[in-house]
Short mmCIF file of C-alpha atoms and ligand atoms in Angstrom, two decimals:
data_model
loop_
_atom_site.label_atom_id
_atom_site.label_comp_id
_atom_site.label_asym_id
_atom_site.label_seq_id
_atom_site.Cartn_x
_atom_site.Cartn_y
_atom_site.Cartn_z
CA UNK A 1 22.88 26.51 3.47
CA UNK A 2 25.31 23.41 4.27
CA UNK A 3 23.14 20.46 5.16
CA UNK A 4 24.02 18.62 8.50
CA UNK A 5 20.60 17.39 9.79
CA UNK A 6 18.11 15.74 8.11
CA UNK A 7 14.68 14.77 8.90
CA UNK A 8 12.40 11.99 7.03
CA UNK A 9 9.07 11.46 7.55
CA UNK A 10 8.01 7.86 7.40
CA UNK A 11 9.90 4.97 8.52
CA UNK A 12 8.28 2.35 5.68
CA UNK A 13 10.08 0.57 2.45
CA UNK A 14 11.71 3.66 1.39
CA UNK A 15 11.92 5.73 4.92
CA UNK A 16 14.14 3.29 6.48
CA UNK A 17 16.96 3.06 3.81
CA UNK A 18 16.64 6.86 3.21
CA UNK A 19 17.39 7.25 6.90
CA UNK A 20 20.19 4.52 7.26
CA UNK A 21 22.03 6.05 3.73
CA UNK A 22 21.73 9.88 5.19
CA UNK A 23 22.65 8.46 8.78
CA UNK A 24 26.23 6.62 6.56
CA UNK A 25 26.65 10.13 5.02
CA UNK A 26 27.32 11.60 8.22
CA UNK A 27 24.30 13.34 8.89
CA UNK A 28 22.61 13.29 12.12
CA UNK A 29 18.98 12.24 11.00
CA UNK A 30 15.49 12.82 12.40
CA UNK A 31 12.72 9.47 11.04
CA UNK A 32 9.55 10.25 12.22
CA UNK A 33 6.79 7.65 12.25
CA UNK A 34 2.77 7.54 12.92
CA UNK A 35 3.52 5.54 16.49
CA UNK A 36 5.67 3.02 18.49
CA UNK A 37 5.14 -0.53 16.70
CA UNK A 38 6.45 1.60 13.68
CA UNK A 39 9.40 3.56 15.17
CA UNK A 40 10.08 0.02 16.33
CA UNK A 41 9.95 -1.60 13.08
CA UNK A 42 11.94 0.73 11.01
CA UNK A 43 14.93 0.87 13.77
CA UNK A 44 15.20 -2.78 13.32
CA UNK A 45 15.34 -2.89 10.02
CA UNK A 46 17.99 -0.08 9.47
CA UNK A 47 19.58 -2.40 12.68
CA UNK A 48 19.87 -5.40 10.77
CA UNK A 49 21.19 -3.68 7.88
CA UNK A 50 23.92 -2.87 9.91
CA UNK A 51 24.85 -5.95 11.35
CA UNK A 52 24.72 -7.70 8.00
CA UNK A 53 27.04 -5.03 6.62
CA UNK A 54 29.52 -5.55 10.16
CA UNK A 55 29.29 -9.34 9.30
CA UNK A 56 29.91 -9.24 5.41
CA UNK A 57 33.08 -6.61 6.66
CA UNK A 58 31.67 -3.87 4.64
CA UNK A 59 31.67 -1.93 7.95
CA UNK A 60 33.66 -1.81 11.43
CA UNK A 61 31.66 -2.26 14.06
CA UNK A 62 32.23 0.95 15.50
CA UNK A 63 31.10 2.84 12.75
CA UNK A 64 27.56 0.74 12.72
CA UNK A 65 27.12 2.12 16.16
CA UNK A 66 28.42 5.62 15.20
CA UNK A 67 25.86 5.44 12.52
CA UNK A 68 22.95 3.73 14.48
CA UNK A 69 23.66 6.78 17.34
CA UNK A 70 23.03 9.81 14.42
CA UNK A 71 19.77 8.33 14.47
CA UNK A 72 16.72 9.69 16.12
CA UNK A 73 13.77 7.24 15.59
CA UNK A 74 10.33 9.70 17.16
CA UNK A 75 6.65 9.75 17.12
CA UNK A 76 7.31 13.76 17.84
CA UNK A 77 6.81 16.08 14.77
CA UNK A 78 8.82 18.61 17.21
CA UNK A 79 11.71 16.84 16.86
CA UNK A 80 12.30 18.02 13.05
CA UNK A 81 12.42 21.77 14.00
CA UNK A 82 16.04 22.44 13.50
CA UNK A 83 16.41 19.92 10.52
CA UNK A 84 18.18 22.05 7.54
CA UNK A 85 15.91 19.11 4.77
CA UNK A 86 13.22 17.16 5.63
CA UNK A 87 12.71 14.50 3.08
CA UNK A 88 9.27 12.94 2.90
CA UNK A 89 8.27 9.07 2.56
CA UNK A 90 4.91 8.32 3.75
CA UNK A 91 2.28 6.61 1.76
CA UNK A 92 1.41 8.03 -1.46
CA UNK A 93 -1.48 9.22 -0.61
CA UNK A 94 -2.01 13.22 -1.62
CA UNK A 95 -4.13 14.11 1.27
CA UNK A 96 -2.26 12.16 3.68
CA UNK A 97 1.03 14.56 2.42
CA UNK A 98 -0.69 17.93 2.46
CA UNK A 99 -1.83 16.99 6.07
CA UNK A 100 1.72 15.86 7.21
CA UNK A 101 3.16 19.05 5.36
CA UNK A 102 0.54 21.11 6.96
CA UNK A 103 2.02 20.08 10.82
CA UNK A 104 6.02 19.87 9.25
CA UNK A 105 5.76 23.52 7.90
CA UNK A 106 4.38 24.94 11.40
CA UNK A 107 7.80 23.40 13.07
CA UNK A 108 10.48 23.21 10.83
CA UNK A 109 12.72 26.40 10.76
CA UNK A 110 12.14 28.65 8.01
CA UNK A 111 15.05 28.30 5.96
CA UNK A 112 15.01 24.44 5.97
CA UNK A 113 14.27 22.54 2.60
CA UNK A 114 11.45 20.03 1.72
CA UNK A 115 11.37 16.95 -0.21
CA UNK A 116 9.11 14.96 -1.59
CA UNK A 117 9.87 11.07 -2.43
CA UNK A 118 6.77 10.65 -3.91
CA UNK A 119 6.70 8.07 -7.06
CA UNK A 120 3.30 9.63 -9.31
CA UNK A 121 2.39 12.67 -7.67
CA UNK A 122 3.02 16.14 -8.85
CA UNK A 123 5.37 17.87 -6.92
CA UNK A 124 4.15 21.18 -7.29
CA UNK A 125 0.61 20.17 -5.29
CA UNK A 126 2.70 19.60 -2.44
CA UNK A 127 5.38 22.63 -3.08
CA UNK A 128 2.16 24.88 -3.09
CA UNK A 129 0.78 23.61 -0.08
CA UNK A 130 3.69 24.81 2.36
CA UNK A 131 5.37 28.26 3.01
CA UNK A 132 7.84 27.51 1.21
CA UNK A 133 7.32 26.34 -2.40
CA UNK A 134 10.63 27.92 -3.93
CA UNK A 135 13.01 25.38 -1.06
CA UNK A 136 11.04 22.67 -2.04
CA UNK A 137 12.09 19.84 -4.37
CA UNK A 138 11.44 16.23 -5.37
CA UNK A 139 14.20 13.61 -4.46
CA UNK A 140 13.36 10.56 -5.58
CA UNK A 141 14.85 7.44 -4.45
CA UNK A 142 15.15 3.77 -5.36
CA UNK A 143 14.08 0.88 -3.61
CA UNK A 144 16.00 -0.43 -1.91
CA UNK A 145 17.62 2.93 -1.42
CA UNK A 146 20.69 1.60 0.10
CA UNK A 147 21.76 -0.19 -2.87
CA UNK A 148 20.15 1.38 -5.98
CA UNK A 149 22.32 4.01 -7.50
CA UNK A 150 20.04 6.57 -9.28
CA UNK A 151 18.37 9.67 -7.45
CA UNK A 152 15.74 11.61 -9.78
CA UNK A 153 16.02 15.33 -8.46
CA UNK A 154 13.20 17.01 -9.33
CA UNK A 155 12.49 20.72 -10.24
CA UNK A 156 9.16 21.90 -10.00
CA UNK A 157 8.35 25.34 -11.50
CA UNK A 158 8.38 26.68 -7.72
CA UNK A 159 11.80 25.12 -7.12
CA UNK A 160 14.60 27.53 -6.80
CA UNK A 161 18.05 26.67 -8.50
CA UNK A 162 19.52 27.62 -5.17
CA UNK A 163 17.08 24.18 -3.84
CA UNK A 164 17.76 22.41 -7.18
CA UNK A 165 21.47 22.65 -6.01
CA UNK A 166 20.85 21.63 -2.63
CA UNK A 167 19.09 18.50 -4.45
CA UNK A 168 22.24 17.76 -6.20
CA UNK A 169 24.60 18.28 -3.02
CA UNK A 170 23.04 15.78 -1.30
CA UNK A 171 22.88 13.09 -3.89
CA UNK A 172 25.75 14.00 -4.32
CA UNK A 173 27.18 13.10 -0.95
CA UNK A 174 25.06 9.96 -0.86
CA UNK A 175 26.99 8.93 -3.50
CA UNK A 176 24.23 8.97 -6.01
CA UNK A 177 23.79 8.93 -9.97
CA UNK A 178 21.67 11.63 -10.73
CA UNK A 179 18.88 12.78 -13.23
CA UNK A 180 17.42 16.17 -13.09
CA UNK A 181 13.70 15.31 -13.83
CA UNK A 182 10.46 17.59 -14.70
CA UNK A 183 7.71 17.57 -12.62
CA UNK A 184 5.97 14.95 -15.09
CA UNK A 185 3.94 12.63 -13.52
CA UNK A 186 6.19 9.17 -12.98
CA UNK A 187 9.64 11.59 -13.47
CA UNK A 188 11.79 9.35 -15.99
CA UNK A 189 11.97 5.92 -14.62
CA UNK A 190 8.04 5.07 -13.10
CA UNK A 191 6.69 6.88 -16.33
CA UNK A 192 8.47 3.94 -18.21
CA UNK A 193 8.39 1.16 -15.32
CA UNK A 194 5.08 1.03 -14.01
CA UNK A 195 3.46 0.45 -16.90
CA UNK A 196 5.80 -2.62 -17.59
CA UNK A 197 5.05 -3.82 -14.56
CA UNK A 198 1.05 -3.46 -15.24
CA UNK A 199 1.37 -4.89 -18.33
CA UNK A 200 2.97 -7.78 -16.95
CA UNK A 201 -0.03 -7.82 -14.60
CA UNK A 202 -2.35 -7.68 -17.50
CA UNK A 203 -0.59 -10.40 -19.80
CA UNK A 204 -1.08 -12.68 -16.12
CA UNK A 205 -4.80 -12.00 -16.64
CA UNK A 206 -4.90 -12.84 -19.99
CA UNK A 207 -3.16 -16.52 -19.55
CA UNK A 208 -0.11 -15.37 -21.66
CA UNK A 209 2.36 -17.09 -19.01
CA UNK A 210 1.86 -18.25 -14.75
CA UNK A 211 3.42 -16.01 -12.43
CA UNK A 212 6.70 -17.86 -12.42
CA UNK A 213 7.00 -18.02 -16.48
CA UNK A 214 6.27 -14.57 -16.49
CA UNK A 215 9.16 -13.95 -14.10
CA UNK A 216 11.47 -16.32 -15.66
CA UNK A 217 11.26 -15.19 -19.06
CA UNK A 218 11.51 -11.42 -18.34
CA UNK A 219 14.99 -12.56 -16.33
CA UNK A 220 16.16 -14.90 -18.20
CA UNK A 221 14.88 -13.35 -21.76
CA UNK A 222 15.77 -9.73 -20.68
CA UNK A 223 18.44 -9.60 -17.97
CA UNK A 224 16.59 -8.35 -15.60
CA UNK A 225 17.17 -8.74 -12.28
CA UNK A 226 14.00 -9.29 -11.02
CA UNK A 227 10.65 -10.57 -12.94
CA UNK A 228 7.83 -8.10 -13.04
CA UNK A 229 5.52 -9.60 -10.55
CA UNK A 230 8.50 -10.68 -7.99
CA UNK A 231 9.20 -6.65 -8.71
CA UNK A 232 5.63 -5.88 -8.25
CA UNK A 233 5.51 -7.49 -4.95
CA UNK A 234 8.75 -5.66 -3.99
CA UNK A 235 7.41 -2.15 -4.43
CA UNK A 236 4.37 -2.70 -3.13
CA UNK A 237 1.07 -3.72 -4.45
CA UNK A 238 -0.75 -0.40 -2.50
CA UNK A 239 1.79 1.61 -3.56
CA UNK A 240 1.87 -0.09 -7.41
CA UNK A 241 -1.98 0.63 -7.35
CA UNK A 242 -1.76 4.09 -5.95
CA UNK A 243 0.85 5.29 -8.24
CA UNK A 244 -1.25 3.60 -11.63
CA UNK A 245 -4.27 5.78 -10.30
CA UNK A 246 -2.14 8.84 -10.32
CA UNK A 247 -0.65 7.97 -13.31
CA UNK A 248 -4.23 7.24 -15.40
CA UNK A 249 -6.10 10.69 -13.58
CA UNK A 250 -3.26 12.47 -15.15
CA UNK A 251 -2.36 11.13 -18.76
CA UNK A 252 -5.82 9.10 -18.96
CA UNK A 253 -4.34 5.99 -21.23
CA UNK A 254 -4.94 2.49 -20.03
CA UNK A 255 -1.24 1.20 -20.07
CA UNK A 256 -1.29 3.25 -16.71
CA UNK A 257 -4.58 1.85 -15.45
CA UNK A 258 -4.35 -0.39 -12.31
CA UNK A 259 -5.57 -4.35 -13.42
CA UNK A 260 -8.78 -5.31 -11.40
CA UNK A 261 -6.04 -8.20 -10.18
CA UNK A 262 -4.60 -5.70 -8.51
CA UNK A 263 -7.42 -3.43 -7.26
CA UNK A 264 -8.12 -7.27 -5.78
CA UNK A 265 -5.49 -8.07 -4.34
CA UNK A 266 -4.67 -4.89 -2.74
CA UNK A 267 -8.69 -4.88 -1.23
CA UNK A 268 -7.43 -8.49 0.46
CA UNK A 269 -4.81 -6.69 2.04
CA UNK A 270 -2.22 -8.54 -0.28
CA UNK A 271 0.54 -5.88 -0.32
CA UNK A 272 3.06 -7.73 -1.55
CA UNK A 273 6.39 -9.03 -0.03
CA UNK A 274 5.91 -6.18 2.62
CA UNK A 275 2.89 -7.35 4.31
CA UNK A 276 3.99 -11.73 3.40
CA UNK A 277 1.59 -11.96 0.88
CA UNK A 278 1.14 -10.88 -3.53
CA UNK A 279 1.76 -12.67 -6.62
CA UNK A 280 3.67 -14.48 -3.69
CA UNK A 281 3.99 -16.05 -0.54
CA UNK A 282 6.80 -15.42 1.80
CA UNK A 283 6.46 -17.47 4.53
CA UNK A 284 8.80 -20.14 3.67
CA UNK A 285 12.89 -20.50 2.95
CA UNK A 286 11.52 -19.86 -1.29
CA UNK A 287 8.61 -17.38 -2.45
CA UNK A 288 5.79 -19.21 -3.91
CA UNK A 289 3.04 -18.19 -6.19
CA UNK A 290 0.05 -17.22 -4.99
CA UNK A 291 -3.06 -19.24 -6.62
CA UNK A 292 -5.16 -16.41 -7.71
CA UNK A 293 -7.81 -18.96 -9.65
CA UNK A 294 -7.61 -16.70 -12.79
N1 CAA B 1 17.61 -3.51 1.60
C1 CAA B 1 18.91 -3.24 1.73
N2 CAA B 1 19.89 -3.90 1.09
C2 CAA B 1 19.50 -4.90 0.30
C3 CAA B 1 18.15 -5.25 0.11
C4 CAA B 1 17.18 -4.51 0.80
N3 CAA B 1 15.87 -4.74 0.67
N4 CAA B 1 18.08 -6.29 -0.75
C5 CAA B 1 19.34 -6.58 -1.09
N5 CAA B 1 20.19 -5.75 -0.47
C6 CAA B 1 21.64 -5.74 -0.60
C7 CAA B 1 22.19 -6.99 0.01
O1 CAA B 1 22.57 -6.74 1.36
C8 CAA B 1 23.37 -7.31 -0.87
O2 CAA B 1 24.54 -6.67 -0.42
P1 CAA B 1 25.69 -7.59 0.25
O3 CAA B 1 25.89 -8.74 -0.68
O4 CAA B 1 26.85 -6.67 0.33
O5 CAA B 1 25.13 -8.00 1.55
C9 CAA B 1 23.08 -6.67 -2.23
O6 CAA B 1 21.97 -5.78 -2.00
C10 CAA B 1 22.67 -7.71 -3.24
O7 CAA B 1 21.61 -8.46 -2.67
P2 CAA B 1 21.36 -10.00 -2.92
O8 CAA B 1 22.64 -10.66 -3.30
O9 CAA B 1 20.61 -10.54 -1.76
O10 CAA B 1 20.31 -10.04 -4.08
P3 CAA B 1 20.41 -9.53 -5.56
O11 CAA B 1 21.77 -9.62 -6.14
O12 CAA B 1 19.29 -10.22 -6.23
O13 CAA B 1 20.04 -7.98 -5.48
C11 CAA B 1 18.40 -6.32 -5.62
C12 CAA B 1 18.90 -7.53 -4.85
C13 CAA B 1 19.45 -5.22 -5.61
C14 CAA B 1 17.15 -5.84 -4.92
C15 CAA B 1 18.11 -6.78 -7.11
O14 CAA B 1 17.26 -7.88 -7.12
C16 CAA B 1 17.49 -5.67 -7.94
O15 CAA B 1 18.18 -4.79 -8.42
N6 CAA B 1 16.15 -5.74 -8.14
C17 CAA B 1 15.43 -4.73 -8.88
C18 CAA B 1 15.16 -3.55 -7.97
C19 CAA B 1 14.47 -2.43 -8.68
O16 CAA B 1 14.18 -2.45 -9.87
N7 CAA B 1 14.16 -1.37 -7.91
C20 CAA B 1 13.43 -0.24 -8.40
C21 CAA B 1 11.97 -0.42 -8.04
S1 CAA B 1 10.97 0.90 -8.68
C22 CAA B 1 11.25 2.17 -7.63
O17 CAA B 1 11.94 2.07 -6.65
C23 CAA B 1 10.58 3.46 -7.94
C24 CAA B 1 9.23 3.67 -7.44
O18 CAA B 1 8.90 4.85 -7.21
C25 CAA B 1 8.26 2.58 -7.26
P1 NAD B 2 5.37 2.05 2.95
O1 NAD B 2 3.93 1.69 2.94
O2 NAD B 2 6.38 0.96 3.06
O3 NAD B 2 5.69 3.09 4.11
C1 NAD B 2 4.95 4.26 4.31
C2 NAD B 2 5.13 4.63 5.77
O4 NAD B 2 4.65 5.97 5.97
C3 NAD B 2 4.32 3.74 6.72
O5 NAD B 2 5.23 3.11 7.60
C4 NAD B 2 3.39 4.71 7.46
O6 NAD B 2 3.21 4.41 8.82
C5 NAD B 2 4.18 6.02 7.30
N1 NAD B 2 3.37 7.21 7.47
C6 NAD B 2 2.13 7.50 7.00
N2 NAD B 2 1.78 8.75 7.38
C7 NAD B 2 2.79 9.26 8.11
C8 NAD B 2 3.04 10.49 8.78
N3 NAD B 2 2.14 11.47 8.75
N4 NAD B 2 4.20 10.64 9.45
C9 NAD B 2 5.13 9.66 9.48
N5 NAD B 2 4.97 8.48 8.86
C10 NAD B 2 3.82 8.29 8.18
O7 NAD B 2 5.62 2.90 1.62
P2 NAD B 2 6.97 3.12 0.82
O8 NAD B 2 7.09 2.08 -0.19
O9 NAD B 2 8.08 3.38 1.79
O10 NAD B 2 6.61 4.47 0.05
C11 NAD B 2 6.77 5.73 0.66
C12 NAD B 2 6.85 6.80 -0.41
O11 NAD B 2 7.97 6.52 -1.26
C13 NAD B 2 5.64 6.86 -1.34
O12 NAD B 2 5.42 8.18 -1.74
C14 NAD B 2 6.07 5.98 -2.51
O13 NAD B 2 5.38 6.28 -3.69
C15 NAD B 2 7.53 6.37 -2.61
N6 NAD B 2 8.41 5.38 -3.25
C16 NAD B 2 8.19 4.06 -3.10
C17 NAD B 2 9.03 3.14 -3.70
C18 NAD B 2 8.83 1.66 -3.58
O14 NAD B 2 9.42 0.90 -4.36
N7 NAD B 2 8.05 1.18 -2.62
C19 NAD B 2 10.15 3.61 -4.43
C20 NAD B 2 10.37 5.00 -4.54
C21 NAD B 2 9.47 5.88 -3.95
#
C-alpha cells in the first residue's frame, strides 16, 4: 500500500520534527496531542522551523505554507482513521503506549501500518498489543529529526517483510540513512549511547571533571558535537531516565542503570533543556551549569 497520509501521535521533542519532515515529504499528516496548550506548542515549533528555513532561503515561502497547510494539528483520535501509518511519539512510558494503541487500533483503518518511535522499549510488547502485529514496525528517529540523518527500522518477529518494506519506503522518501535493527532493547545506537551518556553522569558524581570540563573535553578530545551532559539535557532527562530503566530491567548491568543524579533531578522536575532547566540553565543568551552541590 502507497503511503500518502500519515498520522503521529505526540506533538513533543520528537513528534514535532517527525511531523514537519513527513509534512516536507509531501504527505498530508495527522499530529495528535493530549490537549490545546500542546497542539499549540508543537504547531509553533514546526512554525518557526519554517520561517527560519524561509529566512536562511532553504525554502520559498510558498512551499512553507504548502507544507504548514498538509498539517492537521488535533486533540481528536478520530482524525487518524484514514491514515495509511501512524507513527507513534509519546512519552516512553509502556503503559501510556498500550493505552494510546488500545484507542488508535479501534479507529485507524485496518490495513494501515503502526510505528513505534520508542528509544528502549521492545517493540514486540506494543506489536502484540494491537490487531495488527504483522503491519507493525519500529521507526526510530533522531533528535532533532529534521536534521539527523539515520532512521533505525526495526523488525520485530511479528513484523511482516511486506511492513519492513514499507519501513524502508518511507525513510526512504524522507531522505534517510537507514539501519535495519533487531528488536534489542536500545536498537544499535541507544544500546551504545545511553550508557555513554550515564557514564558521563556517573564520572560527574565521582568529581572526575565539572559539567563544563566534562563537556569540553568529550568535544574538544573526541569531536563530538555536543558534550554528554549538554546531550543529556537535549534528549531529555525523563526520557534519559526512562530509557536507562528499560535498559537495566532488561540486560540487568549497571552501565545502563540511571545515576541517583538523575533519578534527582528528574524528581525536581529538571527535564533538561526542554522544560529550561538540567545539568543547565537556559534562561539566558548562554547555557549555564546548574550547581548541583555534589
Ligand atoms: N530542530 C530543528 N533543527 C535544528 C535544531 C532543532 N532542535 N537544532 C539545530 N537545527 C538545525 C539548525 O536550523 C541548523 O540549520 P540551518 O543552519 O540551516 O538553520 C542546523 O541544524 C545546525 O544547527 P546549529 O548551527 O544551530 O548548531 P550545530 O551545528 O551545533 O548543530 C545539532 C546542532 C545538529 C543538534 C548538533 O549539535 C548535533 O548533532 N548534536 C548531537 C545530536 C545528537 O547526538 N542527537 C541524537 C540524540 S540520541 C537520540 O536521538 C536517540 C534517542 O532515542 C534518545
Ligand atoms: P516529549 O516528552 O518531548 O514528548 C512526548 C509528548 O507525548 C508530550 O508532548 C505528551 O503530551 C505527548 N503524549 C503523551 N501521551 C499522548 C497521547 N496519548 N496522545 C498524544 N500525545 C501524547 O518526548 P520525546 O522526546 O518527543 O519522546 C517521544 C518518544 O520518542 C519516546 O518514546 C522517546 O523515547 C522517543 N525518542 C526520543 C528521543 C529524544 O532524543 N528525546 C529520540 C528518539 C526517540
Amino acid at each position: 500500500m502507497a503511503v500518502s497520509k500519515v498520522g503521529v501521535v505526540g506533538g513533543g521533542l520528537m513528534g514535532h520534527g517527525i511531523t514537519q519532515i513527513c509534512a516536507q515529504a509531501g504527505w498530508d499528516v495527522v499530529m495528535r496531542e493530549v490537549d490545546d496548550d500542546k497542539v499549540a506548542g508543537c504547531v509553533g515549533k514546526i512554525e518557526k522551523q519554517l520561517a527560519r528555513a524561509v529566512e536562511k532561503g532553504r525554502m520559498e515561502a510558498d512551499e512553507a505554507e504548502s507544507v504548514r497547510g498538509r498539517i492537521e494539528a488535533t486533540t481528536d483520535y478520530g482524525a487518524l482513521a484514514d491514515c495509511d501509518l501512524v507513527i507513534e511519539a509519546i512519552t516512553e512510558d509502556l503503559g501510556m503506549k498500550l493505552e494510546m494503541w488500545k484507542e488508535v487500533d479501534s479507529i485507524v483503518k485496518e490495513e494501515a501500518y503502526f510505528a513505534t518511535n520508542t528509544s528502549s522499549l521492545a517493540v514486540i510488547d506494543q506489536a502484540a498489543s494491537t490487531s495488527r502485529p504483522d503491519r507493525f514496525l519500529g521507526l526510530h528517529f533522531f533528535n532533532p529529526a529534521q536534521v539527523m540523518p539515520l532512521l533505525e527500522v526495526v523488525q520485530t518477529v511479528t513484523t511482516s517483510d511486506d511492513a519492513l518494506k514499507v519501513g524502508f519506503e518511507v525513510g526512504e522518501k524522507l531522505g534517510k540513512t537507514m539501519v535495519h535493527a533487531k528488536d534489542k532493547t536500545g536498537f544499535i545506537v541507544n544500546r551504545l549511547l545511553v550508557p555513554y551518556m550515564l557514564d558521563a553522569i556517573r564520572a560527574y558524581e565521582e568529581g572526575v571533571g565539572s559539567i563544563e570540563e566534562i563537556d569540553v573535553a568529550m568535544k574538544a578530545g573526541a569531536n563530538h558535537p555536543m558534550g554528554p551532559l549538554t546531550l543529556a539535557d537535549f534528549v531529555g532527562l525523563d526520557t534519559l531516565a526512562s530509557i536507562g530503566s528499560v535498559m537495566f530491567d532488561e540486560y540487568r548491568e549497571r552501565r545502563f542503570a540511571a545515576p541517583p543524579t538523575l533519578r534527582k533531578m528528574v524528581a525536581a522536575g529538571w527535564y533538561g533543556r526542554k522544560s529550561g532547566k538540567g545539568f543547565y540553565h537556559y534562561s539566558g543568551e548562554k547555557p549555564v551549569p546548574t550547581e548541583l552541590g555534589l
